[in-house]
Short mmCIF file of N, CA, C and O and ligand atoms in Angstrom, two decimals:
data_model
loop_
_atom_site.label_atom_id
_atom_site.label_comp_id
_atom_site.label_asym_id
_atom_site.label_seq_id
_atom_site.Cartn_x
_atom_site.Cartn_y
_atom_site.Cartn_z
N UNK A 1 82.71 131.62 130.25
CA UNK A 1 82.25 130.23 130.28
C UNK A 1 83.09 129.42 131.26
O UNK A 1 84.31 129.51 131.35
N UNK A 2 82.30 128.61 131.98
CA UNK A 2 82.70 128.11 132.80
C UNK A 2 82.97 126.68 132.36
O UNK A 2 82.44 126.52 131.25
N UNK A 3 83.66 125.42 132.82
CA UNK A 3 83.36 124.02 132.01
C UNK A 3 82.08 123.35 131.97
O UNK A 3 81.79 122.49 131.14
N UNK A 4 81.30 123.78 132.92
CA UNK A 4 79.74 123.09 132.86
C UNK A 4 78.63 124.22 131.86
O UNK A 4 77.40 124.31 131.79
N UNK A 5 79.40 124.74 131.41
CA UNK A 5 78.54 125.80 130.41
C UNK A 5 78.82 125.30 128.93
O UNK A 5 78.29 125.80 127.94
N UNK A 6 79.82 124.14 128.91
CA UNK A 6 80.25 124.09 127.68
C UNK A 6 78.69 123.03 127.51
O UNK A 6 78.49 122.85 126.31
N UNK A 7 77.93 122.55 128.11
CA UNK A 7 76.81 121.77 127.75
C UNK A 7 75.50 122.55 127.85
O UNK A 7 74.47 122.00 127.47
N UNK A 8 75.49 123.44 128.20
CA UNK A 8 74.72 124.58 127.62
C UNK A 8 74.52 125.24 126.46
O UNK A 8 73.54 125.52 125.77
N UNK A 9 76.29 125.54 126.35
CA UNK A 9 76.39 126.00 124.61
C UNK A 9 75.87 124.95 123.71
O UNK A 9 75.34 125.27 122.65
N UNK A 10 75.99 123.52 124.14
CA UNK A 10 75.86 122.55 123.42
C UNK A 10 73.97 122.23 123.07
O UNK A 10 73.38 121.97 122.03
N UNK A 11 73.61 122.37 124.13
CA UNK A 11 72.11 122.34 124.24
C UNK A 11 71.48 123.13 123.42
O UNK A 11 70.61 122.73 122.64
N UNK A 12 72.00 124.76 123.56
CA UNK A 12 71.93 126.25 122.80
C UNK A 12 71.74 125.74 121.21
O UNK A 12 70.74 125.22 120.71
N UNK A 13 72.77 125.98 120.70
CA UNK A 13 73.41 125.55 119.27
C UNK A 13 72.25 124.20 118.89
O UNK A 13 71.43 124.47 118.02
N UNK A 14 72.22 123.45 119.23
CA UNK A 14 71.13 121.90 118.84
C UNK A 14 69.75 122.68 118.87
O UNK A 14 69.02 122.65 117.88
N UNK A 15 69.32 123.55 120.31
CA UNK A 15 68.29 123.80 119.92
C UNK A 15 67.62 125.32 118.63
O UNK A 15 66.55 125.56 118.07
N UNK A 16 69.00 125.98 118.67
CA UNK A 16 68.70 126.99 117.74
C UNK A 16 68.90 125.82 115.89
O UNK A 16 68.30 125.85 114.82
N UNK A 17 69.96 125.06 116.40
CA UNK A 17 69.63 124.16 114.28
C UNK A 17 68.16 123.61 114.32
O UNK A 17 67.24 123.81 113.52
N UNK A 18 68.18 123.04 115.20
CA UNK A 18 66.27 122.36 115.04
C UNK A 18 65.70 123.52 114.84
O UNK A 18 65.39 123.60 113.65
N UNK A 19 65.36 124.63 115.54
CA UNK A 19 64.65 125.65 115.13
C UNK A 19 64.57 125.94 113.77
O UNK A 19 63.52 126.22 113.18
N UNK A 20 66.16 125.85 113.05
CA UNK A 20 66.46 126.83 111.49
C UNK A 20 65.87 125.61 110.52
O UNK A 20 65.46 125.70 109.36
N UNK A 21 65.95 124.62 111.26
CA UNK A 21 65.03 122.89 110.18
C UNK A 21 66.33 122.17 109.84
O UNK A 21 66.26 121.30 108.97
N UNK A 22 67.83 122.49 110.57
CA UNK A 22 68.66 121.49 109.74
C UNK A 22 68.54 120.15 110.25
O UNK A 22 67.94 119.89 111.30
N UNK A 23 69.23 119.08 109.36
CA UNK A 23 68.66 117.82 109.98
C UNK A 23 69.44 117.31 110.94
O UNK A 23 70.18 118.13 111.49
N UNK A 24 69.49 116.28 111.30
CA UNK A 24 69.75 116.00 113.26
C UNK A 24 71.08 115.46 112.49
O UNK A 24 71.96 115.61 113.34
N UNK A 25 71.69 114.90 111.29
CA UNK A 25 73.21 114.77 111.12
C UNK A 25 73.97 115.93 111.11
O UNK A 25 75.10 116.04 111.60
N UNK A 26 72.90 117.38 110.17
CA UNK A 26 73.68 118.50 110.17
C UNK A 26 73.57 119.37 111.95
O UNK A 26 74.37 120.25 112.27
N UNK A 27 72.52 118.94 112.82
CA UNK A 27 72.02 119.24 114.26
C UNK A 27 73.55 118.71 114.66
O UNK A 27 74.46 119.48 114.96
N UNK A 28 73.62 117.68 114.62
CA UNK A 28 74.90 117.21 115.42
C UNK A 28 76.47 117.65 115.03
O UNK A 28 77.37 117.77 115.86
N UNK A 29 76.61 117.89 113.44
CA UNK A 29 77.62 118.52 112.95
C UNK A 29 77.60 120.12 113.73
O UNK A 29 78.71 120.58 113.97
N UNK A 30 76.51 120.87 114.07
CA UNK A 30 77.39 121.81 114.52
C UNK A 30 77.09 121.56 115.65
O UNK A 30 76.94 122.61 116.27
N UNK A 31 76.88 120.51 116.36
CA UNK A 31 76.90 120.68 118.06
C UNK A 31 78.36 120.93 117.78
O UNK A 31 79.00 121.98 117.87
N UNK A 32 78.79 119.49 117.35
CA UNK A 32 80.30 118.91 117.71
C UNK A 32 81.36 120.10 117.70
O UNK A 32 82.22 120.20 118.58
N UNK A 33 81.21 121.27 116.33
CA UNK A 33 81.83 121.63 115.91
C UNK A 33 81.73 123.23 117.49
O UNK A 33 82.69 123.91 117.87
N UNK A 34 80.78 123.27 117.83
CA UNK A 34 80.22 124.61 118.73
C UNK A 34 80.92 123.62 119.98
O UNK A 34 81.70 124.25 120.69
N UNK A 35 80.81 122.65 120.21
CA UNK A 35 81.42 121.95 121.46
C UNK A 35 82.78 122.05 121.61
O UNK A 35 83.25 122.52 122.65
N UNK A 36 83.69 121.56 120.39
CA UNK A 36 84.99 121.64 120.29
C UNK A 36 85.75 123.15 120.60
O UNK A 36 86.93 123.34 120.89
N UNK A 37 84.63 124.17 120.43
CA UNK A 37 85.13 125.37 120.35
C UNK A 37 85.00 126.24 121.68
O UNK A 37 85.53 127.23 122.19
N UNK A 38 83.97 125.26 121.97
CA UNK A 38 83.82 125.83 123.39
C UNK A 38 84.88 125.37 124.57
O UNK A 38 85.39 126.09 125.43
N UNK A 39 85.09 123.78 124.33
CA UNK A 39 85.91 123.23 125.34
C UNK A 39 87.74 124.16 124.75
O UNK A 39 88.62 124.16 125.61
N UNK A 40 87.96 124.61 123.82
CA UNK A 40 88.84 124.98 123.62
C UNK A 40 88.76 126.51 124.70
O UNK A 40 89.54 126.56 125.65
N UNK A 41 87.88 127.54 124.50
CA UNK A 41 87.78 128.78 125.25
C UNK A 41 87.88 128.38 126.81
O UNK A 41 88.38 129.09 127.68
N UNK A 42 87.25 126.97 127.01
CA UNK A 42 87.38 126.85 128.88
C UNK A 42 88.73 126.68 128.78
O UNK A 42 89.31 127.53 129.46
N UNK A 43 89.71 125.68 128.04
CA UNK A 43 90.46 124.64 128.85
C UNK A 43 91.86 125.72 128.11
O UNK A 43 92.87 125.79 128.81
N UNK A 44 91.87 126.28 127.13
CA UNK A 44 92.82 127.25 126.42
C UNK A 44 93.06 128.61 126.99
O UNK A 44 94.10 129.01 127.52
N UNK A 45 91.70 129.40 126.75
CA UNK A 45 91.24 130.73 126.57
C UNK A 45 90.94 131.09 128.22
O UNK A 45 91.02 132.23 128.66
N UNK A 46 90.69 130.26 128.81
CA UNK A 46 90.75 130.89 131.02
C UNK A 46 89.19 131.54 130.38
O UNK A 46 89.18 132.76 130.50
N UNK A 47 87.95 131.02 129.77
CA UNK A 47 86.85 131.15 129.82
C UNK A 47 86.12 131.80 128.33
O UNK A 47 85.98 131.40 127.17
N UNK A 48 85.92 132.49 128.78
CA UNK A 48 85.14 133.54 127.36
C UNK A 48 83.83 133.44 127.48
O UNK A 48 83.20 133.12 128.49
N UNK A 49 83.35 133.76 126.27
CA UNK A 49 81.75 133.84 125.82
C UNK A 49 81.60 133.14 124.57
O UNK A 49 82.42 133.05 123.65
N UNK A 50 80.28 132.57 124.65
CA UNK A 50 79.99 132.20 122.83
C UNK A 50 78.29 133.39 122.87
O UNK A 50 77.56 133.89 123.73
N UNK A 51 78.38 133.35 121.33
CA UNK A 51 77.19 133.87 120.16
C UNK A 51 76.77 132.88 119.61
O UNK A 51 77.52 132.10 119.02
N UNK A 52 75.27 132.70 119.73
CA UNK A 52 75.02 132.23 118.79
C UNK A 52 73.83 133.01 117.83
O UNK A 52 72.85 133.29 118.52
N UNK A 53 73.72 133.40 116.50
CA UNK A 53 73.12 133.74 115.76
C UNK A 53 72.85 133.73 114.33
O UNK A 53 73.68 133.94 113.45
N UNK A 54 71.38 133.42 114.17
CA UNK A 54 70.73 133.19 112.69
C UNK A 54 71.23 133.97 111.52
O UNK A 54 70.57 134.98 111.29
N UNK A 55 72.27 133.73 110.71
CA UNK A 55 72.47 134.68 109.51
C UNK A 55 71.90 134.75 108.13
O UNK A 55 71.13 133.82 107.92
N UNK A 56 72.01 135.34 107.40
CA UNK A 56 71.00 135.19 105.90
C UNK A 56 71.81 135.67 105.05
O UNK A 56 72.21 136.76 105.47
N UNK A 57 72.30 135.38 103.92
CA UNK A 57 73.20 136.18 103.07
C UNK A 57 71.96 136.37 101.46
O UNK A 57 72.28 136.44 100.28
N UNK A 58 71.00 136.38 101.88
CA UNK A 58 70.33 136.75 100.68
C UNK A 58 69.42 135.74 100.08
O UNK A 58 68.34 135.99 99.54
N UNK A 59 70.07 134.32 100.25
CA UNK A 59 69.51 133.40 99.66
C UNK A 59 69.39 132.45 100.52
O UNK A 59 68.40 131.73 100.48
N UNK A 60 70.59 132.23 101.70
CA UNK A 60 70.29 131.55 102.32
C UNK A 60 70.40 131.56 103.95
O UNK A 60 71.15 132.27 104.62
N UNK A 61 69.48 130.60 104.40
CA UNK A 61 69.72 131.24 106.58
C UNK A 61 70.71 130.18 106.32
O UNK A 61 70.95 129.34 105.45
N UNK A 62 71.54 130.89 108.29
CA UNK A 62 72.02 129.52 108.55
C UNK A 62 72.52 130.21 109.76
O UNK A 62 72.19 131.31 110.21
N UNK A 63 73.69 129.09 110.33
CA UNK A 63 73.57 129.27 111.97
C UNK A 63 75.11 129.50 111.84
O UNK A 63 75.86 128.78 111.17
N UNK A 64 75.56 130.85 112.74
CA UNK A 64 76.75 131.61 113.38
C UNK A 64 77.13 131.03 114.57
O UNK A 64 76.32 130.93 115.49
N UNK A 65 78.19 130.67 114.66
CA UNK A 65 78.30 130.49 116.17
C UNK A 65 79.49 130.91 116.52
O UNK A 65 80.40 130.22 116.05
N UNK A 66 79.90 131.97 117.30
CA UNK A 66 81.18 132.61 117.54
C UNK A 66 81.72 132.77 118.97
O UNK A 66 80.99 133.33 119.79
N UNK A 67 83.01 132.30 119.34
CA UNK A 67 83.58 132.16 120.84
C UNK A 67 84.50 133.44 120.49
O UNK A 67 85.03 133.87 119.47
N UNK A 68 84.44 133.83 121.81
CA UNK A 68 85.39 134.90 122.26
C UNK A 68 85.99 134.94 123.39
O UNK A 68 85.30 135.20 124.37
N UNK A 69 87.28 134.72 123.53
CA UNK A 69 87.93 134.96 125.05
C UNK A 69 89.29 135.56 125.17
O UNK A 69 90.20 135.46 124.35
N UNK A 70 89.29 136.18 126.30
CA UNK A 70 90.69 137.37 126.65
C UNK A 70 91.77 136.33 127.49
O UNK A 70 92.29 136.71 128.54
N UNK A 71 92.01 135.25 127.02
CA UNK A 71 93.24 134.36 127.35
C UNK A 71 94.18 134.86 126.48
O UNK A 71 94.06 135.89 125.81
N UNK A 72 95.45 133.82 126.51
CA UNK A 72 96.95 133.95 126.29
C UNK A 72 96.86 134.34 124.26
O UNK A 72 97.69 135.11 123.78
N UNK A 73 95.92 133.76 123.47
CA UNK A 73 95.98 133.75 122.41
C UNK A 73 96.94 132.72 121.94
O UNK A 73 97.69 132.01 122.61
N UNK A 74 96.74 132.76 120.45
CA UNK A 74 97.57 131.53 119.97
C UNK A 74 98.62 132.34 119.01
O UNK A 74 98.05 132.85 118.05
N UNK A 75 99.59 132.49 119.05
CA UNK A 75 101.07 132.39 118.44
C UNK A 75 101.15 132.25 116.80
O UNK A 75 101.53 133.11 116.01
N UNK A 76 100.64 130.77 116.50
CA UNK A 76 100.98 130.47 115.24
C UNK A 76 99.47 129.72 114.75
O UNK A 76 99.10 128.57 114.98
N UNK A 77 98.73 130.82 113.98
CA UNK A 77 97.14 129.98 114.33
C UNK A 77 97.50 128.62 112.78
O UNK A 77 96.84 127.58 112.73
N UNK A 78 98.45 128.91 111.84
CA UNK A 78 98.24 128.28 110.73
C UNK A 78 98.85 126.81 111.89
O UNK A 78 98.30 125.73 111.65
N UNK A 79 99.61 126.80 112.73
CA UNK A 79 99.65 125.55 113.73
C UNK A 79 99.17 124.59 114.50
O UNK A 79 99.38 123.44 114.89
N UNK A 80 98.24 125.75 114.61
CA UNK A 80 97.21 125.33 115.74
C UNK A 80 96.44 124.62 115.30
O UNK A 80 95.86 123.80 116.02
N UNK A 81 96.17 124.74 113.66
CA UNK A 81 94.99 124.32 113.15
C UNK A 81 95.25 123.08 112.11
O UNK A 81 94.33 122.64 111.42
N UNK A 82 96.42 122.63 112.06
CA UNK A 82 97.23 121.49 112.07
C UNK A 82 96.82 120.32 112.74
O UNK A 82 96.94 120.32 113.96
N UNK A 83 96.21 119.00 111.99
CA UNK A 83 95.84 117.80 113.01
C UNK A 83 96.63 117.41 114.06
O UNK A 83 97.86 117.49 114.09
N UNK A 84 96.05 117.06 114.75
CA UNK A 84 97.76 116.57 115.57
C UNK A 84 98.35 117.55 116.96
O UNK A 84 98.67 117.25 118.11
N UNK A 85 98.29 119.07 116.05
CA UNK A 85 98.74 119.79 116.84
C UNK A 85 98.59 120.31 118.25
O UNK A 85 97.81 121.26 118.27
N UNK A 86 99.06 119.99 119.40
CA UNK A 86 98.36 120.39 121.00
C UNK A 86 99.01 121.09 121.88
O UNK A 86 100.03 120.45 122.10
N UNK A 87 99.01 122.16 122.59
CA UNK A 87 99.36 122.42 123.70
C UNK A 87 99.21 121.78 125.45
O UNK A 87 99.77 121.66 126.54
N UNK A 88 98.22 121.56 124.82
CA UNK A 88 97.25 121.20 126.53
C UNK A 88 97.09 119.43 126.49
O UNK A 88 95.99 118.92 126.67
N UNK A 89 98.01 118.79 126.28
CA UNK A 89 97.50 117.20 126.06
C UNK A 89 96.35 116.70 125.43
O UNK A 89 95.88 115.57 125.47
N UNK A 90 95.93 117.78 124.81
CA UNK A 90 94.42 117.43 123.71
C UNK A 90 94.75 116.16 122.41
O UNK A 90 95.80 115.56 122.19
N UNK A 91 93.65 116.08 121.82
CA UNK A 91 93.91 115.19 120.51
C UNK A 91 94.34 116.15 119.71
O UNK A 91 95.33 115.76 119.09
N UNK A 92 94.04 117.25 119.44
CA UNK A 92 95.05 118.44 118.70
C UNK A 92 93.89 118.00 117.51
O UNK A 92 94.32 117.72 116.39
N UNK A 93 92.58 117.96 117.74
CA UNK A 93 91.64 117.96 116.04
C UNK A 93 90.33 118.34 116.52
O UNK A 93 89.26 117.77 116.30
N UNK A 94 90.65 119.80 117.50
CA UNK A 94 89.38 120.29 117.38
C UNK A 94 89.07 121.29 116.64
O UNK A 94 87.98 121.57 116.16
N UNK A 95 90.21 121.93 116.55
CA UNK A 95 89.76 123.82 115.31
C UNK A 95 89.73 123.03 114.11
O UNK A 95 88.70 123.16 113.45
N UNK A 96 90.99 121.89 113.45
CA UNK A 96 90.43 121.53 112.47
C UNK A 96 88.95 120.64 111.81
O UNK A 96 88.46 120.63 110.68
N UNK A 97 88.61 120.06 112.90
CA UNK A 97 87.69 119.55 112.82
C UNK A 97 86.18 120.23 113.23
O UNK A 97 85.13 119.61 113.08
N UNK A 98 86.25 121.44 113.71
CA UNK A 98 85.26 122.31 113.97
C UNK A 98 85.45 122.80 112.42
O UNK A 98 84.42 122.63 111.77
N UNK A 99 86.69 123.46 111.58
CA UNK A 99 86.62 123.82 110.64
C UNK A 99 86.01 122.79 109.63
O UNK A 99 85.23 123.17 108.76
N UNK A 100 86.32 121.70 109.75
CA UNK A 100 85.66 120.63 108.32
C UNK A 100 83.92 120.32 108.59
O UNK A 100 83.10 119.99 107.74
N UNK A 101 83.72 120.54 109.99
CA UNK A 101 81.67 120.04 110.32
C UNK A 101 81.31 121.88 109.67
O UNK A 101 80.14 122.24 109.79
N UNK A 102 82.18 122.77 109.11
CA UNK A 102 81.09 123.60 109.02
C UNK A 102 81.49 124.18 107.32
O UNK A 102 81.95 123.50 106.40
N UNK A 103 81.21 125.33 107.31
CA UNK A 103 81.16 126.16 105.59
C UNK A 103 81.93 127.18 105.70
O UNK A 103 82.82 127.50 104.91
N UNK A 104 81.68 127.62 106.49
CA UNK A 104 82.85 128.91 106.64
C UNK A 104 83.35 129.01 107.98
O UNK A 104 82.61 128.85 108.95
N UNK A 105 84.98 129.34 108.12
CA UNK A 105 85.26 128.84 109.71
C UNK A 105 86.47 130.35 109.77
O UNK A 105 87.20 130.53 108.80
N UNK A 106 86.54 131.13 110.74
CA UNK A 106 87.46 132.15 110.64
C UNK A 106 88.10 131.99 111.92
O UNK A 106 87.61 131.18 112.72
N UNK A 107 89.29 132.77 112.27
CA UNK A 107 89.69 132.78 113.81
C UNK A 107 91.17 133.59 113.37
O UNK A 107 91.96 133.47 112.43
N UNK A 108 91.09 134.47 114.56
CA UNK A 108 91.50 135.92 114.53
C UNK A 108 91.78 135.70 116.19
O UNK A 108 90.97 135.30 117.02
N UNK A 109 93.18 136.09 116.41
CA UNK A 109 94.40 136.05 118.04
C UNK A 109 95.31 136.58 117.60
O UNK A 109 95.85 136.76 116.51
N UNK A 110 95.48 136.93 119.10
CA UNK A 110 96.48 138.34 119.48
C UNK A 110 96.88 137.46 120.75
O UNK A 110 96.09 137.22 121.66
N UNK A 111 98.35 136.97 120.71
CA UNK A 111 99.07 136.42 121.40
C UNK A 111 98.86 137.56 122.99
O UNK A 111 99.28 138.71 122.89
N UNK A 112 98.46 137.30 123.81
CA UNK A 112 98.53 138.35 125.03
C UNK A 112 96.80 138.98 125.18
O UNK A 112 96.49 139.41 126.29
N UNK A 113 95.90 139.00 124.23
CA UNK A 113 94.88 139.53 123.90
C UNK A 113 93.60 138.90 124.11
O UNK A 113 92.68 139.35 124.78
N UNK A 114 93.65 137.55 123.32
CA UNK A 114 92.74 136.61 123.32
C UNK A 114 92.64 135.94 121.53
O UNK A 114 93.42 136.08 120.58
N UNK A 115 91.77 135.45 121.61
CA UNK A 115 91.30 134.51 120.71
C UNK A 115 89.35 134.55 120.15
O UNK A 115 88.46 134.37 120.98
N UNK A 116 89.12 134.74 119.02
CA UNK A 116 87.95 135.13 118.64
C UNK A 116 88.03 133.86 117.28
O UNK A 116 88.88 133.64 116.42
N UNK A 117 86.89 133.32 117.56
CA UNK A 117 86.55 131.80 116.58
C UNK A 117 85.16 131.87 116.34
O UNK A 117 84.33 131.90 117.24
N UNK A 118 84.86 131.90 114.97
CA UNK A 118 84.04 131.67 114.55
C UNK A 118 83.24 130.15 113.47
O UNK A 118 83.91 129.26 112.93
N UNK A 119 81.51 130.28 113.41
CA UNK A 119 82.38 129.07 111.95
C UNK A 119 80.09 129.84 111.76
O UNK A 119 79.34 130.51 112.46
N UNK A 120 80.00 129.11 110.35
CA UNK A 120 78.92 129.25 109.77
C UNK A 120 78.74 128.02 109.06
O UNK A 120 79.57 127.28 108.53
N UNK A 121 77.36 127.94 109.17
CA UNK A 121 76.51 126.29 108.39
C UNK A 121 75.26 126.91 107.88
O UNK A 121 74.19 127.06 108.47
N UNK A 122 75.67 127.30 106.39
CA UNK A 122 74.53 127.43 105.62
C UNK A 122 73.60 126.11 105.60
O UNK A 122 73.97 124.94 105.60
N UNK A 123 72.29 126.64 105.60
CA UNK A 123 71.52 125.54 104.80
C UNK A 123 70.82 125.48 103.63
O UNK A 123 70.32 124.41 103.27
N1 ADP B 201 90.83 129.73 122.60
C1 ADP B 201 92.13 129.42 122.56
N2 ADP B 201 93.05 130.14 123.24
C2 ADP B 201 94.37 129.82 123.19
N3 ADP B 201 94.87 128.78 122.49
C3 ADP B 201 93.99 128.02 121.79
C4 ADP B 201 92.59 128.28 121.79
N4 ADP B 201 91.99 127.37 121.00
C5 ADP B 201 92.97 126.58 120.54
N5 ADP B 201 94.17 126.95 121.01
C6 ADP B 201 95.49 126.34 120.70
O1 ADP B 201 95.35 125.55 119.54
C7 ADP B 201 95.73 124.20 119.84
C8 ADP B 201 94.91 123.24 119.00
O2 ADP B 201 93.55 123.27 119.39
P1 ADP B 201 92.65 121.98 119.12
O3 ADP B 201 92.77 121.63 117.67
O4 ADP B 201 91.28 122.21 119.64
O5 ADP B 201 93.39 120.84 119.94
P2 ADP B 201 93.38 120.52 121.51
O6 ADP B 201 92.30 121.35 122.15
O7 ADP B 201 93.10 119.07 121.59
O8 ADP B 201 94.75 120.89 122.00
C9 ADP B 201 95.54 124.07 121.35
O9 ADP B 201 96.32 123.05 121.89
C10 ADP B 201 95.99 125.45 121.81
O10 ADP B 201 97.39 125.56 121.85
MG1 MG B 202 90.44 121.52 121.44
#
């Protein structure tokens, strides 16, 4: 991903929740949350990829959205994910705040390796 792809992902993600029927507050909860994660893989991660895909656990759909990139990785993720917390002159409240717009939020780095972020919004 490049930085002008991060409004693609953004476009992506809005138009796959309208598809699944969530409503345009929960549409915008995971732009924000798929945006934050993306501008993190450009401006952190030296690029990556996102997923996006429809999941079902039996009872209910809902929308996956997962970044992956082979940058520096993060060190101390219980830090990272700390309000406040920044490397890069950021506001330091995007993983946490990608974590609170969604239901389930994971993220898995290997300092030297990269960084793999996920999050899920049942509906
Ligand atoms: N994909 C990534 N690769 C490497 N480091 C990351 C990545 N995403 C987040 N980080 C680290 O976690 C910190 C906190 O991220 P975030 O909450 O989005 O705040 P901000 O982006 O404003 O710095 C970043 O400053 C950076 O050190
Ligand atoms: Mg960020």
């Amino acid at each position: 991903m490049a930085p002008e792809d991060v409004v693609v992902v953004r476009h992506a993600v809005r138009q796959w929740a309208a598809e699944l029927g969530f409503s345009l507050v929960d549409q915008t909860k995971l732009v924000t949350a798929a945006s934050e994660l993306a501008r993190n893989a450009v401006t952190h991660g030296g690029g990556g990829g996102a997923h996006i895909e429809m999941v079902f656990n039996g009872r209910r759909q809902g929308l996956k959205v997962t970044f992956e990139d082979n940058g520096p990785g993060i060190a101390d993720i219980n830090l990272a994910m700390k309000d406040g917390y920044t490397t890069g002159g950021g506001l330091g409240l995007g993983l946490g705040g990608a974590k609170r717009l969604t239901d389930e939020f994971g993220i898995q780095s290997k300092p030297g390796e990269g960084t793999q972020v996920w999050f899920i919004r049942w509906k």
